[in-house]
XYZ file of C-alpha atoms in Angstrom:
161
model
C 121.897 55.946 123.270
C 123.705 58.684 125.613
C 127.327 58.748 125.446
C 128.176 58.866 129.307
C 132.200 59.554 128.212
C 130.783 62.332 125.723
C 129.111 63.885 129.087
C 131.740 63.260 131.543
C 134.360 64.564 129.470
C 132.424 67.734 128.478
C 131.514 68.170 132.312
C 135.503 67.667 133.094
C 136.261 70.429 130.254
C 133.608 73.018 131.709
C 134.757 72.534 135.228
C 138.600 73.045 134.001
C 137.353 75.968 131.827
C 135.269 77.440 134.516
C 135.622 76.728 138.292
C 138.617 78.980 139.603
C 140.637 78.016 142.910
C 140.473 82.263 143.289
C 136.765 82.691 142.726
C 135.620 86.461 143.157
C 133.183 87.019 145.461
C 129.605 87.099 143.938
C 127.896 90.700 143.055
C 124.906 89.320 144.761
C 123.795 89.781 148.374
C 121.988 86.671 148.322
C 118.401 85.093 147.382
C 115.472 88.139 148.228
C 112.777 85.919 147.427
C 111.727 83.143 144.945
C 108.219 83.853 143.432
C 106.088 80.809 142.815
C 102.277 80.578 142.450
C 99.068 79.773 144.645
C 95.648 78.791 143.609
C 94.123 79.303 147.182
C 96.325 81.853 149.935
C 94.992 80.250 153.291
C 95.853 76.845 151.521
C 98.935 77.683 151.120
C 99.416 79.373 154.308
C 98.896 76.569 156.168
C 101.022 74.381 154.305
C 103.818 76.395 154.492
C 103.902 78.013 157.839
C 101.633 75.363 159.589
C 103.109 71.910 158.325
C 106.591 73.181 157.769
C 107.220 75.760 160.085
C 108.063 79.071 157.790
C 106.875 82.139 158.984
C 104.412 84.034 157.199
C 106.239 87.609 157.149
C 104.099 89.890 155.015
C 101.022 89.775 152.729
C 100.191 92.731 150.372
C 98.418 93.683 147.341
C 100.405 92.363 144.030
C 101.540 95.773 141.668
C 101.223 94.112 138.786
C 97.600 92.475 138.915
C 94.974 94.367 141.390
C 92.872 91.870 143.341
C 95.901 89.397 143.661
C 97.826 88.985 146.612
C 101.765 89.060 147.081
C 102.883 87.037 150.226
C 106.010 85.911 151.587
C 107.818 82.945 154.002
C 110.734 83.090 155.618
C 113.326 80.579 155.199
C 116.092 81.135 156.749
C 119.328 83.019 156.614
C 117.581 85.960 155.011
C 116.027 84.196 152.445
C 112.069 84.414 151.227
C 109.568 82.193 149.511
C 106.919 84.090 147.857
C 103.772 83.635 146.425
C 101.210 85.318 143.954
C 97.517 84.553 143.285
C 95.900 85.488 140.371
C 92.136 85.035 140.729
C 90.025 85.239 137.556
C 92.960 84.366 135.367
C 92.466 80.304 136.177
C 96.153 79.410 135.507
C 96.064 76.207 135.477
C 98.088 73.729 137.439
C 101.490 73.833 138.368
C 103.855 71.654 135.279
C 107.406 70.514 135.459
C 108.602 71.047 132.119
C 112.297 71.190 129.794
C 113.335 74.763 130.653
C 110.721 75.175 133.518
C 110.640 74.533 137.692
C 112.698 71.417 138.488
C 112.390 71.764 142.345
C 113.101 73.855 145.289
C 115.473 73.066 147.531
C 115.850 74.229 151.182
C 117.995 73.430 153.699
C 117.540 72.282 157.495
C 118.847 71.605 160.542
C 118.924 67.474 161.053
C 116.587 67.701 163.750
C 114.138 69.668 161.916
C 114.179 67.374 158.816
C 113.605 64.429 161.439
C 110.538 66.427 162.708
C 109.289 67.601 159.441
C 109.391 64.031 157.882
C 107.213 63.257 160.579
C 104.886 65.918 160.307
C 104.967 65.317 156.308
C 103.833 61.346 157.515
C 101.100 62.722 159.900
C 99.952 64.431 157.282
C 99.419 62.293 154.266
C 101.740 63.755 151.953
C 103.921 61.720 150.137
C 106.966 62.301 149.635
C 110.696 60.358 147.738
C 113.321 59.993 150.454
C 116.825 60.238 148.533
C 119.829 59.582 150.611
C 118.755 59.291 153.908
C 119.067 63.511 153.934
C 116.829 64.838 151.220
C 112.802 64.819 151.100
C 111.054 65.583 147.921
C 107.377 66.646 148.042
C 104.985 68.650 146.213
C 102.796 71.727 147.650
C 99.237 71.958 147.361
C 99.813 73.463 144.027
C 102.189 70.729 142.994
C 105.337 72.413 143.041
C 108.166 70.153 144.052
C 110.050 71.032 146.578
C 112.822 69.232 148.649
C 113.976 69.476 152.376
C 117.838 68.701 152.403
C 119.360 67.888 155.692
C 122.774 69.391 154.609
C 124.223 72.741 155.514
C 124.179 75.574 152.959
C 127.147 75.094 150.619
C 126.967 71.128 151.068
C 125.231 68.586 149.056
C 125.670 64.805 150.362
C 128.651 65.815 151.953
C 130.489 67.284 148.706
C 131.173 71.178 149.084
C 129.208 73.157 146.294
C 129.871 77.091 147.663
């Protein structure tokens, strides 16, 4: 059985140990890109930049693996989503696991997460709505991702930057 005091306390003693009212500002610039994988480019093209609106910005050979593509979205504030293939290598399919991918989150404007919900319900993907402001899905490869109707920083109304 899981001792919710045990956690709460431990929580309350790594947030006292931790969080500081005078927080330094972070070394980083900010998110370049976050690399995730694609079994089929246009597939994923489409899905991305058609159904949910992110730009494709650039496609180019991968460094690492010749024959496999490197290509990126834009979403917002500077931010990238990128992608590799890796024909011939038959990866498998994508799998949440302990220590692995939990989810992607990104954030939108209201009115675009009222307009991609309804794109997302035109077409056929399914999706968990959580709070009347986030919208988990998977991609074509499975990867979960979720569209949060909360400014950057916020999470159901609780500051988190």
């Amino acid at each position: 059985m899981i001792d919710l005091a045990a956690i709460e306390a431990e929580r309350s003693r790594i947030r006292e140990t931790y969080l500081r009212e005078d927080r330094p500002a972070s070394s980083a610039q900010g998110l370049h890109h976050f690399a995730m994988l694609s079994s089929d480019v246009e597939r994923t093209v489409r899905f991305y930049q058609d159904l949910l609106e992110f730009p494709l910005t650039e496609i180019f050979e991968n460094r690492d693996y010749k024959g496999s593509n490197h290509f990126f979205f834009d979403i917002g504030n500077g931010n990238l989503l990128a992608f590799f293939d890796f024909p011939g290598l038959d990866l498998g399919p994508y799998q949440e696991v302990l220590g692995g991918l939990h989810h992607v989150a990104i954030s939108v404007e209201r009115a675009n997460w009222e307009r991609l919900r309804g794109k997302l319900d035109a077409a056929g993907v399914e999706y968990h709505l959580e709070s009347d402001a986030s919208i988990y899905f998977r991609d074509p490869d499975g990867a979960r991702l979720e569209l949060l109707a909360d400014p950057l920083g916020e999470m159901y109304g609780h500051r988190v930057m």
